[in-house]
Short mmCIF file of C-alpha atoms in Angstrom, two decimals:
data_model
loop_
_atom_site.label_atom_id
_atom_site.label_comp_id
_atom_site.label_asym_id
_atom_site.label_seq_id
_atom_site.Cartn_x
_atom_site.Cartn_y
_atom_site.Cartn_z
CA UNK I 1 256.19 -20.32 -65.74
CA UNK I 2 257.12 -17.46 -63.78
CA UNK I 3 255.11 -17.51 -60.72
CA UNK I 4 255.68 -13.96 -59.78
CA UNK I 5 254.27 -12.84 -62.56
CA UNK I 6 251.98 -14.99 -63.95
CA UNK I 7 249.18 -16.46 -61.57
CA UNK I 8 245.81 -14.46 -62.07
CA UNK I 9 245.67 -11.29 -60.87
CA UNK I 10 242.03 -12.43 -59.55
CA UNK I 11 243.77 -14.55 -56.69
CA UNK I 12 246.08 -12.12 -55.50
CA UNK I 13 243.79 -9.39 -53.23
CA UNK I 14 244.68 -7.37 -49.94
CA UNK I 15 242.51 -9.53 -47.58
CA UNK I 16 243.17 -12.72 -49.38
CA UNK I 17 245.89 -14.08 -51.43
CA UNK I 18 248.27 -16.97 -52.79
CA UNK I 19 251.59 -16.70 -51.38
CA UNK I 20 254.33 -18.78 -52.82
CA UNK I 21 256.67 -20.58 -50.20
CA UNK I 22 260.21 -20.53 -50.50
CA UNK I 23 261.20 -22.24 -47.29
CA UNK I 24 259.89 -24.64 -44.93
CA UNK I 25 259.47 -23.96 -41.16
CA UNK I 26 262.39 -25.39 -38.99
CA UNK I 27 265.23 -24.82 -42.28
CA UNK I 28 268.29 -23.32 -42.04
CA UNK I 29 268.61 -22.93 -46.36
CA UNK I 30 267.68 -19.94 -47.58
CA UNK I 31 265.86 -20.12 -50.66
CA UNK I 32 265.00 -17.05 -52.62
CA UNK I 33 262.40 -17.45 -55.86
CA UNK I 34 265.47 -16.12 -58.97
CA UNK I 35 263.61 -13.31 -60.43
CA UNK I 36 264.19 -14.27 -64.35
CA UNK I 37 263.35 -17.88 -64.25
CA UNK I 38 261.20 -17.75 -61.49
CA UNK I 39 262.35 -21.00 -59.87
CA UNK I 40 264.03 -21.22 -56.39
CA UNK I 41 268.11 -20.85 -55.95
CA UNK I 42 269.34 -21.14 -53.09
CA UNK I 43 271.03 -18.08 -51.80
CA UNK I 44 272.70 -19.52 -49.01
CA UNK I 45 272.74 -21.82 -45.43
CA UNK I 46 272.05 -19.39 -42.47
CA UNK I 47 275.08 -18.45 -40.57
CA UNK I 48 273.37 -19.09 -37.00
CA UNK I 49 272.04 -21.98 -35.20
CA UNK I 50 268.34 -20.75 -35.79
CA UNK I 51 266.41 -21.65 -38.09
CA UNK I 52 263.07 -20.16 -39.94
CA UNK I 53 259.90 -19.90 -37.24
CA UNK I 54 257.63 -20.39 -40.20
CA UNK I 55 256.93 -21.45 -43.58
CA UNK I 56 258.76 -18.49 -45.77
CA UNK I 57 257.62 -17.09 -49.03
CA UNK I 58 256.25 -14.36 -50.80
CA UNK I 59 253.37 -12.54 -52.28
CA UNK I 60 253.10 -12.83 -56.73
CA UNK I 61 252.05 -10.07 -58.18
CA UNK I 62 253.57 -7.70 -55.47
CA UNK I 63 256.25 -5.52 -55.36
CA UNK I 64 257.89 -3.76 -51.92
CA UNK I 65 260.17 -1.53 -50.83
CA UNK I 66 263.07 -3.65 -50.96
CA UNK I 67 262.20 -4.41 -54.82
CA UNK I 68 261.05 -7.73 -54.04
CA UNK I 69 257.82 -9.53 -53.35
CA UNK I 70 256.07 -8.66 -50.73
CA UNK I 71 257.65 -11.26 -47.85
CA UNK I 72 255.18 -13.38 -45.92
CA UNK I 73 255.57 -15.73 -43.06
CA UNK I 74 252.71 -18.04 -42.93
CA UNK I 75 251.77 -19.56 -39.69
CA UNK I 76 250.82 -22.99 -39.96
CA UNK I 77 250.57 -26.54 -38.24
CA UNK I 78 252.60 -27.96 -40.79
CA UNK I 79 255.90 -27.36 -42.73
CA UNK I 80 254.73 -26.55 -46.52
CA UNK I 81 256.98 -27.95 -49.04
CA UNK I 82 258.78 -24.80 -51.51
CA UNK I 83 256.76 -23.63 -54.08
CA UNK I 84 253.51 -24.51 -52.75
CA UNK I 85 250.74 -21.93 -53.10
CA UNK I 86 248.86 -21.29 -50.62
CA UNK I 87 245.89 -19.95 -49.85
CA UNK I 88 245.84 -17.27 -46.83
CA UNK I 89 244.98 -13.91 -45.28
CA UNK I 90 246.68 -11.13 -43.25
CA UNK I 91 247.17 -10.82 -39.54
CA UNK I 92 249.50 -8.60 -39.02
CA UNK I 93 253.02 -7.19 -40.26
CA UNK I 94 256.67 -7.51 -38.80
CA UNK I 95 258.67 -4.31 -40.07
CA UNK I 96 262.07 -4.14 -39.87
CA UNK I 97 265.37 -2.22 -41.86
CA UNK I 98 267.47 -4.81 -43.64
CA UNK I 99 270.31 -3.05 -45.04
CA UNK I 100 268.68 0.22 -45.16
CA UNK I 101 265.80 -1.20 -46.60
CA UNK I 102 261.85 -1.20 -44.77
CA UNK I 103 261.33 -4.69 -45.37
CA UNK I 104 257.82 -5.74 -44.22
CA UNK I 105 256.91 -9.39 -43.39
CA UNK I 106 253.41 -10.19 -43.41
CA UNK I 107 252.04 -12.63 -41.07
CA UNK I 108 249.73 -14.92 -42.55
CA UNK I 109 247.34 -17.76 -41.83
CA UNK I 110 246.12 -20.40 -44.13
CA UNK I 111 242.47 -20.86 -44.67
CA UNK I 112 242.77 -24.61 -44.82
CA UNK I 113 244.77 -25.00 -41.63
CA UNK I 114 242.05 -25.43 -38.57
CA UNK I 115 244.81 -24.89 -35.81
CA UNK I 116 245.37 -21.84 -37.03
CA UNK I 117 242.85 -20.17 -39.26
CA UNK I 118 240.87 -19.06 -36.02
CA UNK I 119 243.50 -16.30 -35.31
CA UNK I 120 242.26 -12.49 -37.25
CA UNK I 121 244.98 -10.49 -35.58
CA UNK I 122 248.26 -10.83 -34.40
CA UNK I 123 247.94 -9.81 -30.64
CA UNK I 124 245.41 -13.05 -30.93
CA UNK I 125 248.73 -15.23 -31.09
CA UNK I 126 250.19 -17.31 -28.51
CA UNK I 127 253.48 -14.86 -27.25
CA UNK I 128 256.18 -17.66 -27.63
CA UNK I 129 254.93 -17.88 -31.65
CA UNK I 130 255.32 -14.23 -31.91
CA UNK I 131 258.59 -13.93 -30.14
CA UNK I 132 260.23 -17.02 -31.93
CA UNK I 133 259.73 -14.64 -35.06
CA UNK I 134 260.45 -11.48 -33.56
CA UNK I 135 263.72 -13.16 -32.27
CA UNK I 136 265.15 -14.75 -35.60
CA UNK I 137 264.20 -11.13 -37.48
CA UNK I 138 266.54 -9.32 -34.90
CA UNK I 139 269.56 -11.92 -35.10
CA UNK I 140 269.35 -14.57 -38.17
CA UNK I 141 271.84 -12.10 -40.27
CA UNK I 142 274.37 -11.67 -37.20
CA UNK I 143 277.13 -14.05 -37.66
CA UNK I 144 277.19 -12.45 -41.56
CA UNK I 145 277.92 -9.25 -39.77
CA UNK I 146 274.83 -7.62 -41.35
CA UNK I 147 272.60 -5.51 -38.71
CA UNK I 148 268.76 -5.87 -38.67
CA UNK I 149 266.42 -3.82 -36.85
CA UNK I 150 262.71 -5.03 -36.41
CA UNK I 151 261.09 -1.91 -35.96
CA UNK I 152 257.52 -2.52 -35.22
CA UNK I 153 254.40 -4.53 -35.16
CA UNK I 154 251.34 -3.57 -36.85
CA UNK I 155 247.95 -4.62 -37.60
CA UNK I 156 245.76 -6.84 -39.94
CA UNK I 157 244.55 -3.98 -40.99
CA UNK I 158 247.85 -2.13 -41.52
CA UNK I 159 249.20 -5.75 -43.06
CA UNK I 160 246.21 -5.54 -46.01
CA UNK I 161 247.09 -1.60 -46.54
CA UNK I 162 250.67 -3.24 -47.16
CA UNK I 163 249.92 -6.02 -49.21
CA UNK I 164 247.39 -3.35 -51.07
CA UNK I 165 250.52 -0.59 -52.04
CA UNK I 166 252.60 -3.54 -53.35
CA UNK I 167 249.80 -4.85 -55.08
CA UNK I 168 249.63 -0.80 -56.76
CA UNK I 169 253.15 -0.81 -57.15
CA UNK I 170 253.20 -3.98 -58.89
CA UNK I 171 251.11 -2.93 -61.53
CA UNK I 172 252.49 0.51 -61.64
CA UNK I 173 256.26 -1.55 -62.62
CA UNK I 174 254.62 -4.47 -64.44
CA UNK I 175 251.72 -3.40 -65.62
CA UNK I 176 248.42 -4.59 -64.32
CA UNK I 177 247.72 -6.77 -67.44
CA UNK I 178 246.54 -10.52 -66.17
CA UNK I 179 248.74 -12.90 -68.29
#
């Protein structure tokens, strides 16, 4: 089973989604989901001392700007273990250019997690939890010498208008057939 493409198209939604994690909060390995078989490969150990302010994944049934999954960091009191689904909504976006790529990163909150699943937007976050993340973004590719730019913060409204288009865009490359 290919995750990206085959969970129901009925649990993927703009205000309310699955996302699949890739990689724990607090790792250093970066795990990305290999497109054809749809399990995880690790793509590499990070370069830096810092490691990943949140659990790491992505959106099924999405497709971005960079020609991935839509990229989600999900906030939560606990490190989920890869390939976990999860069950979550938007609070906001991170937007950044990754090798001349926008590459959005939505910031997510799982229903199921009560520390967390108070929070509806992302200026409702502690500031050290949003500048951990805004501070691995700018410098987790730097000892690679590969330049990243975070380029703004925007809204859970703006984050479900983004999670919306790669929803559309999905279906537009993939067809919007449930499997």
């Amino acid at each position: 089973m290919n995750i990206w493409h085959e969970i129901s198209q009925d649990r993927i939604h703009a205000d309310s989604f699955f996302a699949v994690i890739e990689i724990p909060k607090g790792c250093k390995t970066k795990y990305e989901m290999d497109k054809e078989t749809g399990f995880l490969s690790m793509d590499r150990i990070l370069y830096t001392s810092a490691h990943y302010p949140a659990n790491y994944g992505f959106i099924p049934r999405t497709y971005a700007a960079d020609h991935d999954p839509l990229d989600v960091l999900l906030l939560c009191s606990e490190d989920v273990q890869p390939l976990s689904l999860v069950q979550c909504y938007p609070i906001g976006v991170i937007s950044m250019d990754d090798g001349g790529f926008v590459d959005d990163k939505i910031i997510a909150i799982p229903f199921g997690d009560p520390t967390f699943n108070e929070y509806r937007g992302i200026d409702e976050l502690p500031a050290h939890i949003f500048d951990e993340m805004m501070h691995f973004f700018a410098i987790y590719k730097e000892l690679e010498g590969k330049v990243t730019a975070v380029d703004y913060i925007r809204s859970a409204d703006d984050a479900k208008r983004i999670v919306q288009e790669s929803i559309d865009a999905y279906n537009e490359k993939f067809g919007d057939k449930d499997n």
